[in-house]
Tab-separated table of C-alpha atoms in Angstrom:
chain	number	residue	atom	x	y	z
A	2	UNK	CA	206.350	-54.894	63.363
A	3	UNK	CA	202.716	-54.873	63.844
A	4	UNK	CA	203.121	-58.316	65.925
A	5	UNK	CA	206.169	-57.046	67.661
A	6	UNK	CA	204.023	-53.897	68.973
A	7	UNK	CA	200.874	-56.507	70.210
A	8	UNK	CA	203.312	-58.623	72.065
A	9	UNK	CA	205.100	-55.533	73.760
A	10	UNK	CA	200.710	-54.629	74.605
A	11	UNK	CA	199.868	-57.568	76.268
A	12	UNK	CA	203.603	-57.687	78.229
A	13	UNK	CA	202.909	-54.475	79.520
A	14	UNK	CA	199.313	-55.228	80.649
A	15	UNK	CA	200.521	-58.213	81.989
A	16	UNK	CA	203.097	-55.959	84.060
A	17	UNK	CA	200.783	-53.375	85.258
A	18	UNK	CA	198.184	-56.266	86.280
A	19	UNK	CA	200.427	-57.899	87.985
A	20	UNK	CA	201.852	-54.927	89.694
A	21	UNK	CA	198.031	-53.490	90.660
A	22	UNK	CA	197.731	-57.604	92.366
A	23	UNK	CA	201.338	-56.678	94.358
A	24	UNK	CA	199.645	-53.468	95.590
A	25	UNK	CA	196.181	-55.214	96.516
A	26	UNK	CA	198.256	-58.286	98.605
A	27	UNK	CA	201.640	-56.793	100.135
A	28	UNK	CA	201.206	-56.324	103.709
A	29	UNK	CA	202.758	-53.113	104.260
A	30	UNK	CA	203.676	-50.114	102.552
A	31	UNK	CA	207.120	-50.360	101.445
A	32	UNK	CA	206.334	-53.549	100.155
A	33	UNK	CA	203.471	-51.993	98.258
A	34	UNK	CA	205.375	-49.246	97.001
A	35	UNK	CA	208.020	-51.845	95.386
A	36	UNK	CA	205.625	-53.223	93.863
A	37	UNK	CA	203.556	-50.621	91.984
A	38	UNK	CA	206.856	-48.652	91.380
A	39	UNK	CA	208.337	-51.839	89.127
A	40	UNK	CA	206.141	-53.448	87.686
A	41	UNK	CA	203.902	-50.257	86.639
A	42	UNK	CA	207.669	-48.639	85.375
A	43	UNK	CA	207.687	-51.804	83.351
A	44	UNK	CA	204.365	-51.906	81.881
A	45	UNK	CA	204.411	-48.218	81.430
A	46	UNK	CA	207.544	-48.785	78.984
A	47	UNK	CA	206.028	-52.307	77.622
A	48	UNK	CA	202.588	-50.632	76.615
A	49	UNK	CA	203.983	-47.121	75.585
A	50	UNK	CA	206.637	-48.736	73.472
A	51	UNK	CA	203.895	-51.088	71.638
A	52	UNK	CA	201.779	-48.197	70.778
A	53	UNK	CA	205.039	-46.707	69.679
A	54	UNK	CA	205.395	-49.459	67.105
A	55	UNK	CA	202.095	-49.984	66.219
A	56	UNK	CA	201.524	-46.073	64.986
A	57	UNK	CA	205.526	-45.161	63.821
A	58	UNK	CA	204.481	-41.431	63.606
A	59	UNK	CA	204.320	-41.017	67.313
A	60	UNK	CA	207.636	-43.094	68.216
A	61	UNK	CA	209.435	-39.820	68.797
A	62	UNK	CA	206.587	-38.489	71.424
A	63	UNK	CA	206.815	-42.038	72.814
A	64	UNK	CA	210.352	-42.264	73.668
A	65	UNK	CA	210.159	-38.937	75.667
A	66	UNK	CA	207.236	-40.184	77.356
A	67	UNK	CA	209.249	-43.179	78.397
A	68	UNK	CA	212.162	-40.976	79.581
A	69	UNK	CA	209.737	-38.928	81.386
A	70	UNK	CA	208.376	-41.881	83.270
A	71	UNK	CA	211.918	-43.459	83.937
A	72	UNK	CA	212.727	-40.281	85.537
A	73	UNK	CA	210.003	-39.109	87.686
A	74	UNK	CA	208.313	-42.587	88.645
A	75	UNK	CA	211.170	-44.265	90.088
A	76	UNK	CA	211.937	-40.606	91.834
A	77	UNK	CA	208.408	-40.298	93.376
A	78	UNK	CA	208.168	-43.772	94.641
A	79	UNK	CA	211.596	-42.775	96.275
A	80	UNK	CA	210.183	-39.875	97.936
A	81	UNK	CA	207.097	-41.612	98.688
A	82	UNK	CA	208.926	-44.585	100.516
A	83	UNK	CA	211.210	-41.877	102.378
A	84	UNK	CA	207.920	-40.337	103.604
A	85	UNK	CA	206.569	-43.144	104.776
A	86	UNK	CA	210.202	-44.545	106.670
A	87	UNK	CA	210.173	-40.959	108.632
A	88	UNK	CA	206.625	-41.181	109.640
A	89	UNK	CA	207.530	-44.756	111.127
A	90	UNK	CA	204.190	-46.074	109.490
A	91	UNK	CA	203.246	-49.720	110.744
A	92	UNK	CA	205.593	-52.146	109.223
A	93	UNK	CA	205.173	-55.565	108.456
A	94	UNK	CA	207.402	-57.578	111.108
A	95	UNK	CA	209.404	-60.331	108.775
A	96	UNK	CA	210.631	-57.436	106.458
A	97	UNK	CA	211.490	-54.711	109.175
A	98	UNK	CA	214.551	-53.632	108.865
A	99	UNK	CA	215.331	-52.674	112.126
A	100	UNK	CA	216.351	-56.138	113.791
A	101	UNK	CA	218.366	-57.090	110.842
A	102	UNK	CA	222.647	-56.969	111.513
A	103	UNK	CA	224.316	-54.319	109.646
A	104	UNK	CA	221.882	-52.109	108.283
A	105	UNK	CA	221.682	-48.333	108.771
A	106	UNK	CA	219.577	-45.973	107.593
A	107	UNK	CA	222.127	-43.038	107.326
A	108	UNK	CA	221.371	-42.422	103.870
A	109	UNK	CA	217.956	-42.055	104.108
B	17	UNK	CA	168.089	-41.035	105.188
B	18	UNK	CA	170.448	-38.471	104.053
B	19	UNK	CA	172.456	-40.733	101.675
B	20	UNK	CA	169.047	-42.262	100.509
B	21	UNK	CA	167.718	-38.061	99.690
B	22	UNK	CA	170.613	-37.648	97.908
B	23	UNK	CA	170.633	-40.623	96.010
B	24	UNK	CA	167.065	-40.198	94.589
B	25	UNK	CA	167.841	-36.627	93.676
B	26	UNK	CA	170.965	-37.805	91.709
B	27	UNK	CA	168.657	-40.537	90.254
B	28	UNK	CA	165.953	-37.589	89.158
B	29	UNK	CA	168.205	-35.610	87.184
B	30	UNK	CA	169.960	-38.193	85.516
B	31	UNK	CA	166.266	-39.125	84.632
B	32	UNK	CA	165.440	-35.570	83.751
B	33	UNK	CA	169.094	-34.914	81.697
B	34	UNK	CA	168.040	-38.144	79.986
B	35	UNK	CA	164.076	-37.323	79.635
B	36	UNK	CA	165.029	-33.754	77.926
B	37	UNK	CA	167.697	-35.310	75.763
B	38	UNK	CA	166.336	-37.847	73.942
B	39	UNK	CA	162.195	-37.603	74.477
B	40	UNK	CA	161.424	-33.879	73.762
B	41	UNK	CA	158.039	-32.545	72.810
B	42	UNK	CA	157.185	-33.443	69.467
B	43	UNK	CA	158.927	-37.029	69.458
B	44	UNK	CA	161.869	-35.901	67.388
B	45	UNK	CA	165.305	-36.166	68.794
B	46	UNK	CA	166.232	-33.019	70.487
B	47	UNK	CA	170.096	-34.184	70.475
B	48	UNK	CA	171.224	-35.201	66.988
B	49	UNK	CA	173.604	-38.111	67.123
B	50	UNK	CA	177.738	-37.581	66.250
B	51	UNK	CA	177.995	-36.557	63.024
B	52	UNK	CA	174.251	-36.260	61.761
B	53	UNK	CA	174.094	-32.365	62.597
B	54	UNK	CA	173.515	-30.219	59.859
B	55	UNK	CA	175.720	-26.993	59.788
B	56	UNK	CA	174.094	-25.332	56.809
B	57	UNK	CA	173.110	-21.826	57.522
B	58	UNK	CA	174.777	-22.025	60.891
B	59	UNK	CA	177.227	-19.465	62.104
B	60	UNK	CA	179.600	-22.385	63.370
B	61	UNK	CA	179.603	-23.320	59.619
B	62	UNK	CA	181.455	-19.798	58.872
B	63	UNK	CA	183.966	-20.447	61.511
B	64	UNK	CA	184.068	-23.828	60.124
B	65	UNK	CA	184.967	-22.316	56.866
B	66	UNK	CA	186.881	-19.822	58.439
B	67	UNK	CA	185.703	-17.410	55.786
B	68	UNK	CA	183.230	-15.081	57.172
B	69	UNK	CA	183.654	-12.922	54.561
B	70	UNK	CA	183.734	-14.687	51.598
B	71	UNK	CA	182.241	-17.924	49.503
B	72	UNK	CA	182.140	-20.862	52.778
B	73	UNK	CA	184.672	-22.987	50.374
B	74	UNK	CA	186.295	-26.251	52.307
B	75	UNK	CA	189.672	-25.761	53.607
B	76	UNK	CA	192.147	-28.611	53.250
B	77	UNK	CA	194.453	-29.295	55.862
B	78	UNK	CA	197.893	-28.757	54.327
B	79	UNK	CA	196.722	-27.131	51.175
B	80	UNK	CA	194.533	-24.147	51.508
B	81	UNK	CA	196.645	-21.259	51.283
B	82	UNK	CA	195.786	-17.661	52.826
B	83	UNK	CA	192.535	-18.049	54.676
B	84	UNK	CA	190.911	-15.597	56.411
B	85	UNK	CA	192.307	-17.066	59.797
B	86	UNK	CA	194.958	-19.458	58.880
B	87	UNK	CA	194.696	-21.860	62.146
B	88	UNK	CA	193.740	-25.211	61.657
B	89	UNK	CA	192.634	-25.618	65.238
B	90	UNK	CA	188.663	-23.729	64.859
B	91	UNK	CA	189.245	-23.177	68.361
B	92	UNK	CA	192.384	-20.671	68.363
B	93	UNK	CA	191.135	-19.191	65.906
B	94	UNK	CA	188.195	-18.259	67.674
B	95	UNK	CA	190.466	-17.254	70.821
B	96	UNK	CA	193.273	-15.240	69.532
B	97	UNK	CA	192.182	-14.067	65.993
B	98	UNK	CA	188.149	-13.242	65.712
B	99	UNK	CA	187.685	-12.631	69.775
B	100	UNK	CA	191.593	-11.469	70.444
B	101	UNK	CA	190.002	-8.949	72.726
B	102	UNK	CA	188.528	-10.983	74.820
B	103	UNK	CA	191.304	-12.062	75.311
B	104	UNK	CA	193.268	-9.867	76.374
B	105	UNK	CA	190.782	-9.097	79.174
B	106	UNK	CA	191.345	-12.425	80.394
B	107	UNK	CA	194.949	-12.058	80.593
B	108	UNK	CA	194.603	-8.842	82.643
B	109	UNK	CA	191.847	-10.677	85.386
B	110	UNK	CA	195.006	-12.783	85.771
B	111	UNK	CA	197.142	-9.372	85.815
B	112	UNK	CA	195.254	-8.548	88.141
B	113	UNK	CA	194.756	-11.368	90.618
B	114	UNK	CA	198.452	-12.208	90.671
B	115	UNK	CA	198.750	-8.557	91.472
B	116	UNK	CA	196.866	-8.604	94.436
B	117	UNK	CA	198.851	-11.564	95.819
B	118	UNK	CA	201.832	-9.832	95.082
B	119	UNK	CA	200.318	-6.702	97.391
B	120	UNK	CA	199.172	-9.289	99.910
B	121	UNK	CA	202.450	-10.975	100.418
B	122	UNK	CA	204.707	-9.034	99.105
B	123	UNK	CA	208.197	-7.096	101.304
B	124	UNK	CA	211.345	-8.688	101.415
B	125	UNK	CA	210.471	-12.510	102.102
B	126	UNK	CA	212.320	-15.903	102.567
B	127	UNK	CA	211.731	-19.455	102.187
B	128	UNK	CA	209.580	-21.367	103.863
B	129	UNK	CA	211.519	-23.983	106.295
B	130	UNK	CA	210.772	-27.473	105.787
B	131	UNK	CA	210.562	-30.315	108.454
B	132	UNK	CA	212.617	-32.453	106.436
B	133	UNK	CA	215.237	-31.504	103.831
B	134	UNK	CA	215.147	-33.141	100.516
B	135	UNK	CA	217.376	-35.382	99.226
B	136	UNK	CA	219.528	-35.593	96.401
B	137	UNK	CA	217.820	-37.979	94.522
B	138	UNK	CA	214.552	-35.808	94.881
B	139	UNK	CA	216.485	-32.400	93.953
B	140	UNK	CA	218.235	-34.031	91.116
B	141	UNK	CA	215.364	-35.788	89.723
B	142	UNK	CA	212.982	-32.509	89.505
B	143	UNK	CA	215.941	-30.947	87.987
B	144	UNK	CA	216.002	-33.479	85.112
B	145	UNK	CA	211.941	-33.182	85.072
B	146	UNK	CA	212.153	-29.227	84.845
B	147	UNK	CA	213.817	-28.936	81.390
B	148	UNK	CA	211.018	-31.815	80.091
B	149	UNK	CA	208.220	-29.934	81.660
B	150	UNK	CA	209.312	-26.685	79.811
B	151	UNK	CA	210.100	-28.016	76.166
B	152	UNK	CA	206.455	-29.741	76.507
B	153	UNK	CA	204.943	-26.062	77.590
B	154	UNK	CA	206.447	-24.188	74.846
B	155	UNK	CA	205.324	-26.733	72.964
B	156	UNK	CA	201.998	-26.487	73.840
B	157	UNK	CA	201.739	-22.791	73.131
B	158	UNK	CA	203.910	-23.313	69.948
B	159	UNK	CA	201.417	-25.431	68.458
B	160	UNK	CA	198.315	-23.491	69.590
B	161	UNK	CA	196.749	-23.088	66.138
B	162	UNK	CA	197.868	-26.755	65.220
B	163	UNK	CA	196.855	-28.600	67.938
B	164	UNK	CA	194.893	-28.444	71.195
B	165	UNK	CA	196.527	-26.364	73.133
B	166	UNK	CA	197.887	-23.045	73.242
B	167	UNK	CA	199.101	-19.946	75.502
B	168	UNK	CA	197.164	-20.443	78.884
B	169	UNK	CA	197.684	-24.335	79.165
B	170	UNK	CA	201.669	-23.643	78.040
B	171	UNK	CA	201.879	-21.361	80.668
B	172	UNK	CA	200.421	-23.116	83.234
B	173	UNK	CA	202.594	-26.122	82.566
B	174	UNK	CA	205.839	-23.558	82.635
B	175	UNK	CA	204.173	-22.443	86.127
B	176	UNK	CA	203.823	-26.257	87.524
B	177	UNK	CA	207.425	-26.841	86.685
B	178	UNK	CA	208.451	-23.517	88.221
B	179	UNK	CA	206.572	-25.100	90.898
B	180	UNK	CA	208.097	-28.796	91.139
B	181	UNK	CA	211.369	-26.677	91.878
B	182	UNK	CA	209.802	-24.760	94.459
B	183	UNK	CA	208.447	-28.419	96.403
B	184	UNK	CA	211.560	-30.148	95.725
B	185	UNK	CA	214.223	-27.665	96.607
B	186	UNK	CA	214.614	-25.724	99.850
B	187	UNK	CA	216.437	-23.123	98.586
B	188	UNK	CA	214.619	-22.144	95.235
B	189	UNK	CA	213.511	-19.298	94.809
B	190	UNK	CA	213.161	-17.702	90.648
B	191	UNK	CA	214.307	-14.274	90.087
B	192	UNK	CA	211.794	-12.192	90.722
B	193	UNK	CA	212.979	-9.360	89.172
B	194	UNK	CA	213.284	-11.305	85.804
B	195	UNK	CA	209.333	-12.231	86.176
B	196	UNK	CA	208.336	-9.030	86.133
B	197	UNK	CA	210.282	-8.316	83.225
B	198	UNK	CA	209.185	-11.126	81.049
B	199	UNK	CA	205.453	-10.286	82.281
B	200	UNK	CA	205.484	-6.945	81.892
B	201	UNK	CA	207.132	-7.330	78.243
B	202	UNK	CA	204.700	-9.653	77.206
B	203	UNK	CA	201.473	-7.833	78.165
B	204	UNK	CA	203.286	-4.661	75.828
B	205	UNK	CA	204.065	-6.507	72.790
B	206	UNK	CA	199.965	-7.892	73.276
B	207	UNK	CA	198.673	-4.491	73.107
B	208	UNK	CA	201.717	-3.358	70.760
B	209	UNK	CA	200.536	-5.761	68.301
B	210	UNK	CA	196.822	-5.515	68.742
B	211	UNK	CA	197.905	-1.529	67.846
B	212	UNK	CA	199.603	-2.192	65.021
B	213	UNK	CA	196.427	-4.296	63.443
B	214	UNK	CA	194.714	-1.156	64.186
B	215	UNK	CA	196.898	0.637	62.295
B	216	UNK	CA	197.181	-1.150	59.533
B	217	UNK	CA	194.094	-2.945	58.881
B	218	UNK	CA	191.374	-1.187	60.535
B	219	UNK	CA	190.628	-2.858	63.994
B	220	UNK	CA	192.260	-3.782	66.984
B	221	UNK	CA	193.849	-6.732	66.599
B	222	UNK	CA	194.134	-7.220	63.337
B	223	UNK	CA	195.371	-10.190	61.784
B	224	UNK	CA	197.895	-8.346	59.537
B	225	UNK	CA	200.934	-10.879	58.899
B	226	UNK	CA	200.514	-13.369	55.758
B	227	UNK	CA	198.229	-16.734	56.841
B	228	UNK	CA	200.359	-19.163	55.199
B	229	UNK	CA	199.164	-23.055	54.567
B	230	UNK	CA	196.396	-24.030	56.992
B	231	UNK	CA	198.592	-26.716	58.953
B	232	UNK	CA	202.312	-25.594	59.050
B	233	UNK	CA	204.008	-24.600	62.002
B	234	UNK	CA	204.642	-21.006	60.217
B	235	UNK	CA	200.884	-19.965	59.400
B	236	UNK	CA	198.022	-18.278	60.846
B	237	UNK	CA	199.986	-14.343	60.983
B	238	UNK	CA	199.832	-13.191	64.535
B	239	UNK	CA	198.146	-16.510	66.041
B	240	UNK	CA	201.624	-18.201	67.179
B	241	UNK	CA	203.614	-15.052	68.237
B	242	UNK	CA	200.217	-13.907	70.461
B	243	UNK	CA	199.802	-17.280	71.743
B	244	UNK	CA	203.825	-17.378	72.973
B	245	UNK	CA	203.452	-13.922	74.209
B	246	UNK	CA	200.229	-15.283	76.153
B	247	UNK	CA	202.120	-18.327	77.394
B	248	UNK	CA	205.575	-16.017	78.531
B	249	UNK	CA	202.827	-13.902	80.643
B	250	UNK	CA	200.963	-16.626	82.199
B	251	UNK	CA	203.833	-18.707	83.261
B	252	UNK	CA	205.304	-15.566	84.508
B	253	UNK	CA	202.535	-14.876	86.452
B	254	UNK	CA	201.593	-17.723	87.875
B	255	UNK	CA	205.358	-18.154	89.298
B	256	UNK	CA	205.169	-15.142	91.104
B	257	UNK	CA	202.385	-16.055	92.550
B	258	UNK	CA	203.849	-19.270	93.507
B	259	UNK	CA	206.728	-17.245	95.108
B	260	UNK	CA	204.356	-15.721	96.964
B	261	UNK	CA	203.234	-18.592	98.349
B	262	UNK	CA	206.011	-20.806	98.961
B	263	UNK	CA	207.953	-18.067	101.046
B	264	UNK	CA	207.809	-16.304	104.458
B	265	UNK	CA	208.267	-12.894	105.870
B	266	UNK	CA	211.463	-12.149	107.177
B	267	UNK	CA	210.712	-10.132	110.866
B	268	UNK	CA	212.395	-6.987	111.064
């Protein structure tokens, strides 16, 4: 159990380094959104479930802390992101959208 | 030269904080380190206790039945039981604040009209959020003389859900009506109760209901039902204040 909870630790870690190095290096910011959104959903869960496990009292309090970050991270990145695509912020030119066939925005 | 001033003024203080800390006058410590402070004799020590009254014997959590104040957070039981009145003052500088928003923006109003609507997902998702953000305020106020916590943070966290809604939905708006219901309800039963101590024990605010086992979610008499009565009127409150703010007057 107790090894179970360390290796869920160091995953998430892992995750949320990893996703504060995709926020440092992505060129613009949809691309940086992607990536702290992800990865830090992921480590979030990873590192909240290990301290879950480690301490079994608190695995109740953890799991609603998970739900409450798989609901309103994912949902602020969103709105974030839509923000950003309405403000027509400076966009990286190999990812634009825009010249690409067959995409619309309509949904946005 | 202005970021250099400032820098060695921030840099004298720290060396003064430190200076008065730890080097006082006659070479002693003036700041006793965690958990070498000596309560004997203190008046913290009675509230310690929480027997100001009687022989300063240790509660246990979970054990000690029928204390003088039955909260095992020192803190509530400070707030809402030995300086209840206080209180209730504070609750009424809040009455009164959100009361003179309500006079300053008050009339028959509508919502503010955003540049950009908000989507589903965002409407959708603060819905989910909402009923979260309420169970964890009640909870908060329902474990006031547990935990940290209590009525005013509860409240306030009731408020900030109220107004997540409000930012995430264009056409919002809470009953106002039922606010002033809830608030007005809840600032009675306060001085309803408070009477009824008076009544029967002696003193405004009395804690008159049995104190139960310091540690379970039933104890500490009047503690839990004041603190949910404080947490009903501050999230009340603070909504219709946040109505205030988030809407527009119509023109006649």
């Amino acid at each position: 159990m107790i090894i179970a909870a360390y290796v869920f630790m160091v995953l998430g870690g892992l995750f949320l380094a990893l996703g504060g190095f995709g926020v440092f290096r992505m060129p613009d910011v949809l691309n940086r959104i992607q990536a702290g959104t992800k990865a830090t959903t992921l480590g979030a869960f990873s590192l909240a479930l290990g301290v879950g496990l480690a301490n079994p009292d608190w695995l109740v309090k953890i799991i609603l802390i998970i739900v409450f970050i798989a609901v309103t991270n994912p949902v602020g990145s969103s709105v974030l992101a839509r923000a950003a695509y309405k403000a027509g912020e400076a966009r990286f030119e190999k990812t634009a959208p825009e010249g690409k066939e067959g995409d619309s925005n309509e949904c946005v | 030269m202005k970021k250099f001033i400032s820098l060695l003024l921030i840099a004298c203080l720290g060396a003064f904080i430190f200076i008065s800390l730890y080097f006082p006058g006659g070479g002693t410590l003036a700041f006793p380190y965690y958990g070498d402070v000596d309560l004997n004799g203190r008046v913290s020590q009675a509230y310690i206790d929480k027997s100001v009254n009687g022989p300063n014997d240790v509660v246990v959590y979970g054990e000690s039945t029928d204390e003088e104040s039955g909260s095992a957070n020192m803190v509530t039981s400070i707030v809402v039981d030995y300086r209840s009145f206080d209180t209730l003052g504070e609750v009424t500088v809040l009455l009164v604040s959100t009361l003179g928003v309500g006079i300053l923006l008050g009339g028959k109003r509508k919502r503010l009209e955003y540049k950009h609507a908000p989507n589903f997902i965002l409407k959708h998702g603060a819905r989910l959020t909402f009923g979260l953000l309420v169970v964890f305020g009640v909870y908060m106020f329902a474990h006031g003389h547990l935990t940290p916590g209590g009525g005013f943070p509860g409240g306030s966290i009731i408020a900030a859900a109220i107004l997540l809604l409000y930012l995430a939905d264009d056409e919002f708006r809470v009953k106002l009506a039922g606010i002033k219901i809830a608030e007005g309800t809840a600032g009675s039963l306060y001085v309803i109760i408070g009477l009824a101590g008076l009544a029967t024990g002696g003193y405004f605010l009395y804690n008159f209901l049995p104190n139960g086992t310091v540690g379970k979610l039933f104890s500490a008499g009047i503690i839990p039902i004041v603190y949910a009565l404080i947490g009903l009127k501050v999230g009340s409150e603070i909504s219709g204040a946040i109505d205030g703010f988030a809407t527009e007057e119509v023109a006649e």
